Amino acid sequence: MKKFLNIMLIMVALTVAAPASAQIQFGVKAGLNITKANLSKGALSADNRTGFFIGPTVEATIPLIGLGLDASLLYDNKKIKVSDESGTYGYSETLNYIDIPINIKYSLGLGSMASVYIATGPQFSFNLDGKNIFEQSYTLKSSEFSWNVGAGVKLLSHLQIGYNYNIGIGKTAEINNLGDVIDEAYNKSFKSNTHQISLTYMF
């Protein structure tokens, strides 16, 4: 219930903040992500893994100046693999989140058919699993804060193709107390960064 209320508060705030003169479009966004867990140091390493995301999106653009705001409510499926140098320890996990990215977007027209844009802004993510991962070694955070930087093209006012880099701020998960199983050589926490390719259709 607390996660749901947080999501609703963010969406209401966005609606109130949109200028009265803005042109508002609704749409659907979907795409692929490549996630890597960033380990500060230690005997563990992480490999890139591919997942997906999908959900509704809304965009408000101020006419003439090309400046706007977009927000999405996305189901995000991430995959992470962690292993040690010897190959004796190796686990893959699927992580499920509700993501709310909120981006300031600037668009530059290339004629009546197309435009390019750059975008940046915060993202709020809520863990749907609420579980330990990697054989109970790490405990996921219930929510995460990250930052997006992206760019893309708009075609025919309806289709958008974009690239986004999501930078984790803070920890994604922390290690559990395993006694002698994992010693000081191993990371006590990690955070994840994600490359995303998206396709958006605006109605």
PDB file of C-alpha atoms in Angstrom:
ATOM      1  CA  MET A   1       0.000   0.000   0.000  1.00  0.00           C
ATOM      2  CA  LYS A   2       2.824   2.431   0.839  1.00  0.00           C
ATOM      3  CA  LYS A   3       4.446   1.883  -2.566  1.00  0.00           C
ATOM      4  CA  PHE A   4       1.121   2.464  -4.319  1.00  0.00           C
ATOM      5  CA  LEU A   5       0.539   5.724  -2.406  1.00  0.00           C
ATOM      6  CA  ASN A   6       4.017   6.962  -3.296  1.00  0.00           C
ATOM      7  CA  ILE A   7       3.357   6.272  -6.975  1.00  0.00           C
ATOM      8  CA  MET A   8       0.009   8.078  -6.872  1.00  0.00           C
ATOM      9  CA  LEU A   9       1.518  11.141  -5.145  1.00  0.00           C
ATOM     10  CA  ILE A  10       4.200  11.451  -7.810  1.00  0.00           C
ATOM     11  CA  MET A  11       1.683  11.186 -10.655  1.00  0.00           C
ATOM     12  CA  VAL A  12      -0.621  13.790  -9.063  1.00  0.00           C
ATOM     13  CA  ALA A  13       2.307  16.188  -8.599  1.00  0.00           C
ATOM     14  CA  LEU A  14       3.204  15.862 -12.276  1.00  0.00           C
ATOM     15  CA  THR A  15      -0.355  16.633 -13.342  1.00  0.00           C
ATOM     16  CA  VAL A  16      -0.455  19.775 -11.196  1.00  0.00           C
ATOM     17  CA  ALA A  17       2.959  20.939 -12.438  1.00  0.00           C
ATOM     18  CA  ALA A  18       2.124  20.746 -16.163  1.00  0.00           C
ATOM     19  CA  PRO A  19       1.587  24.250 -17.630  1.00  0.00           C
ATOM     20  CA  ALA A  20      -1.942  25.038 -18.761  1.00  0.00           C
ATOM     21  CA  SER A  21      -0.658  25.932 -22.250  1.00  0.00           C
ATOM     22  CA  ALA A  22       1.248  22.674 -22.725  1.00  0.00           C
ATOM     23  CA  GLN A  23       0.343  20.184 -25.426  1.00  0.00           C
ATOM     24  CA  ILE A  24      -0.246  16.839 -23.702  1.00  0.00           C
ATOM     25  CA  GLN A  25       0.054  13.413 -25.341  1.00  0.00           C
ATOM     26  CA  PHE A  26      -0.403   9.942 -23.896  1.00  0.00           C
ATOM     27  CA  GLY A  27       1.291   6.832 -25.184  1.00  0.00           C
ATOM     28  CA  VAL A  28       2.891   3.448 -24.576  1.00  0.00           C
ATOM     29  CA  LYS A  29       6.618   2.873 -24.099  1.00  0.00           C
ATOM     30  CA  ALA A  30       8.482  -0.444 -24.376  1.00  0.00           C
ATOM     31  CA  GLY A  31      12.051  -1.548 -24.868  1.00  0.00           C
ATOM     32  CA  LEU A  32      15.092  -3.552 -23.879  1.00  0.00           C
ATOM     33  CA  ASN A  33      17.572  -2.883 -21.094  1.00  0.00           C
ATOM     34  CA  ILE A  34      21.096  -4.125 -20.430  1.00  0.00           C
ATOM     35  CA  THR A  35      21.921  -4.066 -16.726  1.00  0.00           C
ATOM     36  CA  LYS A  36      25.254  -4.443 -14.956  1.00  0.00           C
ATOM     37  CA  ALA A  37      25.820  -4.530 -11.214  1.00  0.00           C
ATOM     38  CA  ASN A  38      28.655  -2.182 -10.272  1.00  0.00           C
ATOM     39  CA  LEU A  39      30.863  -3.721  -7.612  1.00  0.00           C
ATOM     40  CA  SER A  40      33.244  -1.344  -5.870  1.00  0.00           C
ATOM     41  CA  LYS A  41      35.940  -3.950  -5.252  1.00  0.00           C
ATOM     42  CA  GLY A  42      36.448  -7.529  -4.165  1.00  0.00           C
ATOM     43  CA  ALA A  43      36.448 -11.037  -5.593  1.00  0.00           C
ATOM     44  CA  LEU A  44      33.030 -10.830  -7.256  1.00  0.00           C
ATOM     45  CA  SER A  45      32.387  -9.656 -10.815  1.00  0.00           C
ATOM     46  CA  ALA A  46      29.186  -8.933 -12.731  1.00  0.00           C
ATOM     47  CA  ASP A  47      28.142  -9.600 -16.328  1.00  0.00           C
ATOM     48  CA  ASN A  48      25.737  -7.626 -18.508  1.00  0.00           C
ATOM     49  CA  ARG A  49      22.262  -9.136 -18.820  1.00  0.00           C
ATOM     50  CA  THR A  50      19.267  -8.176 -20.991  1.00  0.00           C
ATOM     51  CA  GLY A  51      15.735  -7.508 -19.725  1.00  0.00           C
ATOM     52  CA  PHE A  52      12.728  -5.469 -20.828  1.00  0.00           C
ATOM     53  CA  PHE A  53      10.317  -2.727 -19.740  1.00  0.00           C
ATOM     54  CA  ILE A  54       6.814  -1.629 -20.764  1.00  0.00           C
ATOM     55  CA  GLY A  55       4.132   0.783 -19.605  1.00  0.00           C
ATOM     56  CA  PRO A  56       2.108   3.966 -20.188  1.00  0.00           C
ATOM     57  CA  THR A  57       3.724   7.360 -20.665  1.00  0.00           C
ATOM     58  CA  VAL A  58       2.623  10.992 -20.813  1.00  0.00           C
ATOM     59  CA  GLU A  59       4.385  13.970 -22.374  1.00  0.00           C
ATOM     60  CA  ALA A  60       3.667  17.692 -21.977  1.00  0.00           C
ATOM     61  CA  THR A  61       5.369  20.055 -24.433  1.00  0.00           C
ATOM     62  CA  ILE A  62       5.314  23.855 -24.453  1.00  0.00           C
ATOM     63  CA  PRO A  63       4.606  25.024 -28.032  1.00  0.00           C
ATOM     64  CA  LEU A  64       7.275  26.902 -30.034  1.00  0.00           C
ATOM     65  CA  ILE A  65      10.176  26.517 -27.588  1.00  0.00           C
ATOM     66  CA  GLY A  66      10.393  22.698 -27.693  1.00  0.00           C
ATOM     67  CA  LEU A  67      10.770  22.279 -23.934  1.00  0.00           C
ATOM     68  CA  GLY A  68       8.683  19.663 -22.195  1.00  0.00           C
ATOM     69  CA  LEU A  69       8.262  17.105 -19.458  1.00  0.00           C
ATOM     70  CA  ASP A  70       7.583  13.393 -19.756  1.00  0.00           C
ATOM     71  CA  ALA A  71       6.787  10.742 -17.176  1.00  0.00           C
ATOM     72  CA  SER A  72       6.157   7.008 -17.383  1.00  0.00           C
ATOM     73  CA  LEU A  73       4.879   4.196 -15.203  1.00  0.00           C
ATOM     74  CA  LEU A  74       6.895   1.159 -16.259  1.00  0.00           C
ATOM     75  CA  TYR A  75       7.100  -2.491 -15.346  1.00  0.00           C
ATOM     76  CA  ASP A  76      10.846  -3.170 -15.482  1.00  0.00           C
ATOM     77  CA  ASN A  77      12.328  -6.666 -15.708  1.00  0.00           C
ATOM     78  CA  LYS A  78      16.076  -6.703 -15.036  1.00  0.00           C
ATOM     79  CA  LYS A  79      18.529  -9.589 -15.066  1.00  0.00           C
ATOM     80  CA  ILE A  80      21.838  -9.610 -13.178  1.00  0.00           C
ATOM     81  CA  LYS A  81      24.584 -12.244 -12.995  1.00  0.00           C
ATOM     82  CA  VAL A  82      27.332 -12.249 -10.359  1.00  0.00           C
ATOM     83  CA  SER A  83      30.262 -14.689 -10.202  1.00  0.00           C
ATOM     84  CA  ASP A  84      33.650 -15.043  -8.537  1.00  0.00           C
ATOM     85  CA  GLU A  85      37.048 -15.252 -10.194  1.00  0.00           C
ATOM     86  CA  SER A  86      37.359 -19.010  -9.730  1.00  0.00           C
ATOM     87  CA  GLY A  87      33.959 -19.755 -11.230  1.00  0.00           C
ATOM     88  CA  THR A  88      32.784 -21.715  -8.181  1.00  0.00           C
ATOM     89  CA  TYR A  89      30.261 -19.019  -7.218  1.00  0.00           C
ATOM     90  CA  GLY A  90      27.890 -17.814  -9.914  1.00  0.00           C
ATOM     91  CA  TYR A  91      24.221 -16.885  -9.773  1.00  0.00           C
ATOM     92  CA  SER A  92      21.739 -15.131 -12.046  1.00  0.00           C
ATOM     93  CA  GLU A  93      18.690 -13.288 -10.761  1.00  0.00           C
ATOM     94  CA  THR A  94      15.646 -11.639 -12.318  1.00  0.00           C
ATOM     95  CA  LEU A  95      14.604  -8.421 -10.575  1.00  0.00           C
ATOM     96  CA  ASN A  96      11.159  -6.862 -11.029  1.00  0.00           C
ATOM     97  CA  TYR A  97      10.458  -3.169 -10.452  1.00  0.00           C
ATOM     98  CA  ILE A  98       7.908  -0.443 -10.974  1.00  0.00           C
ATOM     99  CA  ASP A  99       9.848   2.510 -12.407  1.00  0.00           C
ATOM    100  CA  ILE A 100       8.707   6.137 -12.560  1.00  0.00           C
ATOM    101  CA  PRO A 101      11.113   8.152 -14.734  1.00  0.00           C
ATOM    102  CA  ILE A 102      10.460  11.917 -14.893  1.00  0.00           C
ATOM    103  CA  ASN A 103      12.456  13.722 -17.569  1.00  0.00           C
ATOM    104  CA  ILE A 104      12.886  17.266 -18.793  1.00  0.00           C
ATOM    105  CA  LYS A 105      12.988  16.986 -22.584  1.00  0.00           C
ATOM    106  CA  TYR A 106      14.183  19.458 -25.209  1.00  0.00           C
ATOM    107  CA  SER A 107      13.224  18.829 -28.843  1.00  0.00           C
ATOM    108  CA  LEU A 108      14.662  20.394 -31.997  1.00  0.00           C
ATOM    109  CA  GLY A 109      12.635  20.150 -35.192  1.00  0.00           C
ATOM    110  CA  LEU A 110      14.141  18.804 -38.424  1.00  0.00           C
ATOM    111  CA  GLY A 111      11.169  19.759 -40.556  1.00  0.00           C
ATOM    112  CA  SER A 112       7.565  18.611 -40.394  1.00  0.00           C
ATOM    113  CA  MET A 113       8.414  14.896 -40.386  1.00  0.00           C
ATOM    114  CA  ALA A 114      11.022  14.499 -37.652  1.00  0.00           C
ATOM    115  CA  SER A 115      12.800  16.020 -34.666  1.00  0.00           C
ATOM    116  CA  VAL A 116      15.585  15.063 -32.280  1.00  0.00           C
ATOM    117  CA  TYR A 117      15.528  15.372 -28.502  1.00  0.00           C
ATOM    118  CA  ILE A 118      17.679  15.172 -25.405  1.00  0.00           C
ATOM    119  CA  ALA A 119      16.283  14.305 -21.984  1.00  0.00           C
ATOM    120  CA  THR A 120      17.392  14.038 -18.387  1.00  0.00           C
ATOM    121  CA  GLY A 121      15.763  13.598 -15.012  1.00  0.00           C
ATOM    122  CA  PRO A 122      15.271  11.459 -11.907  1.00  0.00           C
ATOM    123  CA  GLN A 123      13.807   7.984 -11.685  1.00  0.00           C
ATOM    124  CA  PHE A 124      12.056   6.381  -8.715  1.00  0.00           C
ATOM    125  CA  SER A 125      12.018   2.565  -8.637  1.00  0.00           C
ATOM    126  CA  PHE A 126      10.058   0.267  -6.344  1.00  0.00           C
ATOM    127  CA  ASN A 127      11.127  -3.342  -5.816  1.00  0.00           C
ATOM    128  CA  LEU A 128       8.275  -5.792  -6.432  1.00  0.00           C
ATOM    129  CA  ASP A 129      10.135  -8.888  -5.239  1.00  0.00           C
ATOM    130  CA  GLY A 130      11.027  -7.944  -1.680  1.00  0.00           C
ATOM    131  CA  LYS A 131      13.419 -10.854  -1.442  1.00  0.00           C
ATOM    132  CA  ASN A 132      16.983 -11.911  -0.890  1.00  0.00           C
ATOM    133  CA  ILE A 133      18.975 -12.717  -4.009  1.00  0.00           C
ATOM    134  CA  PHE A 134      22.041 -14.742  -4.990  1.00  0.00           C
ATOM    135  CA  GLU A 135      21.310 -17.667  -2.648  1.00  0.00           C
ATOM    136  CA  GLN A 136      20.250 -15.335   0.205  1.00  0.00           C
ATOM    137  CA  SER A 137      23.586 -13.478  -0.004  1.00  0.00           C
ATOM    138  CA  TYR A 138      22.160 -10.025  -0.744  1.00  0.00           C
ATOM    139  CA  THR A 139      18.997  -8.210   0.344  1.00  0.00           C
ATOM    140  CA  LEU A 140      17.360  -5.878  -2.180  1.00  0.00           C
ATOM    141  CA  LYS A 141      16.444  -2.316  -1.263  1.00  0.00           C
ATOM    142  CA  SER A 142      12.675  -1.721  -1.273  1.00  0.00           C
ATOM    143  CA  SER A 143      13.113   1.424  -3.396  1.00  0.00           C
ATOM    144  CA  GLU A 144      15.855   3.074  -5.425  1.00  0.00           C
ATOM    145  CA  PHE A 145      16.702   6.508  -6.764  1.00  0.00           C
ATOM    146  CA  SER A 146      18.583   6.939 -10.044  1.00  0.00           C
ATOM    147  CA  TRP A 147      19.197   9.479 -12.804  1.00  0.00           C
ATOM    148  CA  ASN A 148      18.466   9.267 -16.537  1.00  0.00           C
ATOM    149  CA  VAL A 149      20.376  10.800 -19.456  1.00  0.00           C
ATOM    150  CA  GLY A 150      19.079  10.115 -22.938  1.00  0.00           C
ATOM    151  CA  ALA A 151      18.460  11.176 -26.524  1.00  0.00           C
ATOM    152  CA  GLY A 152      16.368  10.085 -29.457  1.00  0.00           C
ATOM    153  CA  VAL A 153      14.298  10.945 -32.515  1.00  0.00           C
ATOM    154  CA  LYS A 154      10.598  11.680 -33.019  1.00  0.00           C
ATOM    155  CA  LEU A 155       8.945  10.630 -36.272  1.00  0.00           C
ATOM    156  CA  LEU A 156       5.590  11.866 -37.625  1.00  0.00           C
ATOM    157  CA  SER A 157       4.622  13.272 -34.182  1.00  0.00           C
ATOM    158  CA  HIS A 158       3.707   9.795 -32.930  1.00  0.00           C
ATOM    159  CA  LEU A 159       6.735   7.483 -32.960  1.00  0.00           C
ATOM    160  CA  GLN A 160       9.794   7.942 -30.736  1.00  0.00           C
ATOM    161  CA  ILE A 161      13.003   5.897 -30.789  1.00  0.00           C
ATOM    162  CA  GLY A 162      15.316   6.579 -27.879  1.00  0.00           C
ATOM    163  CA  TYR A 163      18.447   5.621 -25.980  1.00  0.00           C
ATOM    164  CA  ASN A 164      18.727   6.165 -22.225  1.00  0.00           C
ATOM    165  CA  TYR A 165      21.458   5.568 -19.664  1.00  0.00           C
ATOM    166  CA  ASN A 166      20.157   5.046 -16.137  1.00  0.00           C
ATOM    167  CA  ILE A 167      22.743   5.807 -13.436  1.00  0.00           C
ATOM    168  CA  GLY A 168      22.186   4.185 -10.065  1.00  0.00           C
ATOM    169  CA  ILE A 169      22.504   6.540  -7.080  1.00  0.00           C
ATOM    170  CA  GLY A 170      22.869   4.677  -3.820  1.00  0.00           C
ATOM    171  CA  LYS A 171      22.791   0.937  -3.252  1.00  0.00           C
ATOM    172  CA  THR A 172      20.665  -1.633  -5.075  1.00  0.00           C
ATOM    173  CA  ALA A 173      21.349  -4.355  -2.506  1.00  0.00           C
ATOM    174  CA  GLU A 174      23.433  -5.046   0.593  1.00  0.00           C
ATOM    175  CA  ILE A 175      25.171  -8.209   1.713  1.00  0.00           C
ATOM    176  CA  ASN A 176      23.673 -10.318   4.481  1.00  0.00           C
ATOM    177  CA  ASN A 177      25.684 -11.500   7.478  1.00  0.00           C
ATOM    178  CA  LEU A 178      27.048 -14.848   6.316  1.00  0.00           C
ATOM    179  CA  GLY A 179      29.825 -15.275   8.838  1.00  0.00           C
ATOM    180  CA  ASP A 180      32.812 -16.985   7.226  1.00  0.00           C
ATOM    181  CA  VAL A 181      31.019 -17.793   3.973  1.00  0.00           C
ATOM    182  CA  ILE A 182      31.903 -14.431   2.418  1.00  0.00           C
ATOM    183  CA  ASP A 183      34.868 -12.575   3.901  1.00  0.00           C
ATOM    184  CA  GLU A 184      36.227  -9.052   3.581  1.00  0.00           C
ATOM    185  CA  ALA A 185      37.399  -9.753   0.008  1.00  0.00           C
ATOM    186  CA  TYR A 186      33.796  -9.626  -1.190  1.00  0.00           C
ATOM    187  CA  ASN A 187      31.657  -6.580  -1.833  1.00  0.00           C
ATOM    188  CA  LYS A 188      29.322  -5.495   0.938  1.00  0.00           C
ATOM    189  CA  SER A 189      26.873  -3.904  -1.511  1.00  0.00           C
ATOM    190  CA  PHE A 190      26.348  -3.099  -5.171  1.00  0.00           C
ATOM    191  CA  LYS A 191      24.409  -0.719  -7.385  1.00  0.00           C
ATOM    192  CA  SER A 192      23.248  -1.193 -10.959  1.00  0.00           C
ATOM    193  CA  ASN A 193      23.495   0.962 -14.085  1.00  0.00           C
ATOM    194  CA  THR A 194      21.331   0.283 -17.128  1.00  0.00           C
ATOM    195  CA  HIS A 195      21.454   0.968 -20.875  1.00  0.00           C
ATOM    196  CA  GLN A 196      17.977   1.205 -22.433  1.00  0.00           C
ATOM    197  CA  ILE A 197      16.665   1.230 -26.003  1.00  0.00           C
ATOM    198  CA  SER A 198      13.009   2.283 -26.221  1.00  0.00           C
ATOM    199  CA  LEU A 199      10.181   2.526 -28.729  1.00  0.00           C
ATOM    200  CA  THR A 200       7.293   4.845 -27.822  1.00  0.00           C
ATOM    201  CA  TYR A 201       4.000   5.393 -29.614  1.00  0.00           C
ATOM    202  CA  MET A 202       2.101   8.563 -28.709  1.00  0.00           C
ATOM    203  CA  PHE A 203      -1.634   8.676 -29.429  1.00  0.00           C
TER     204      PHE A 203
END
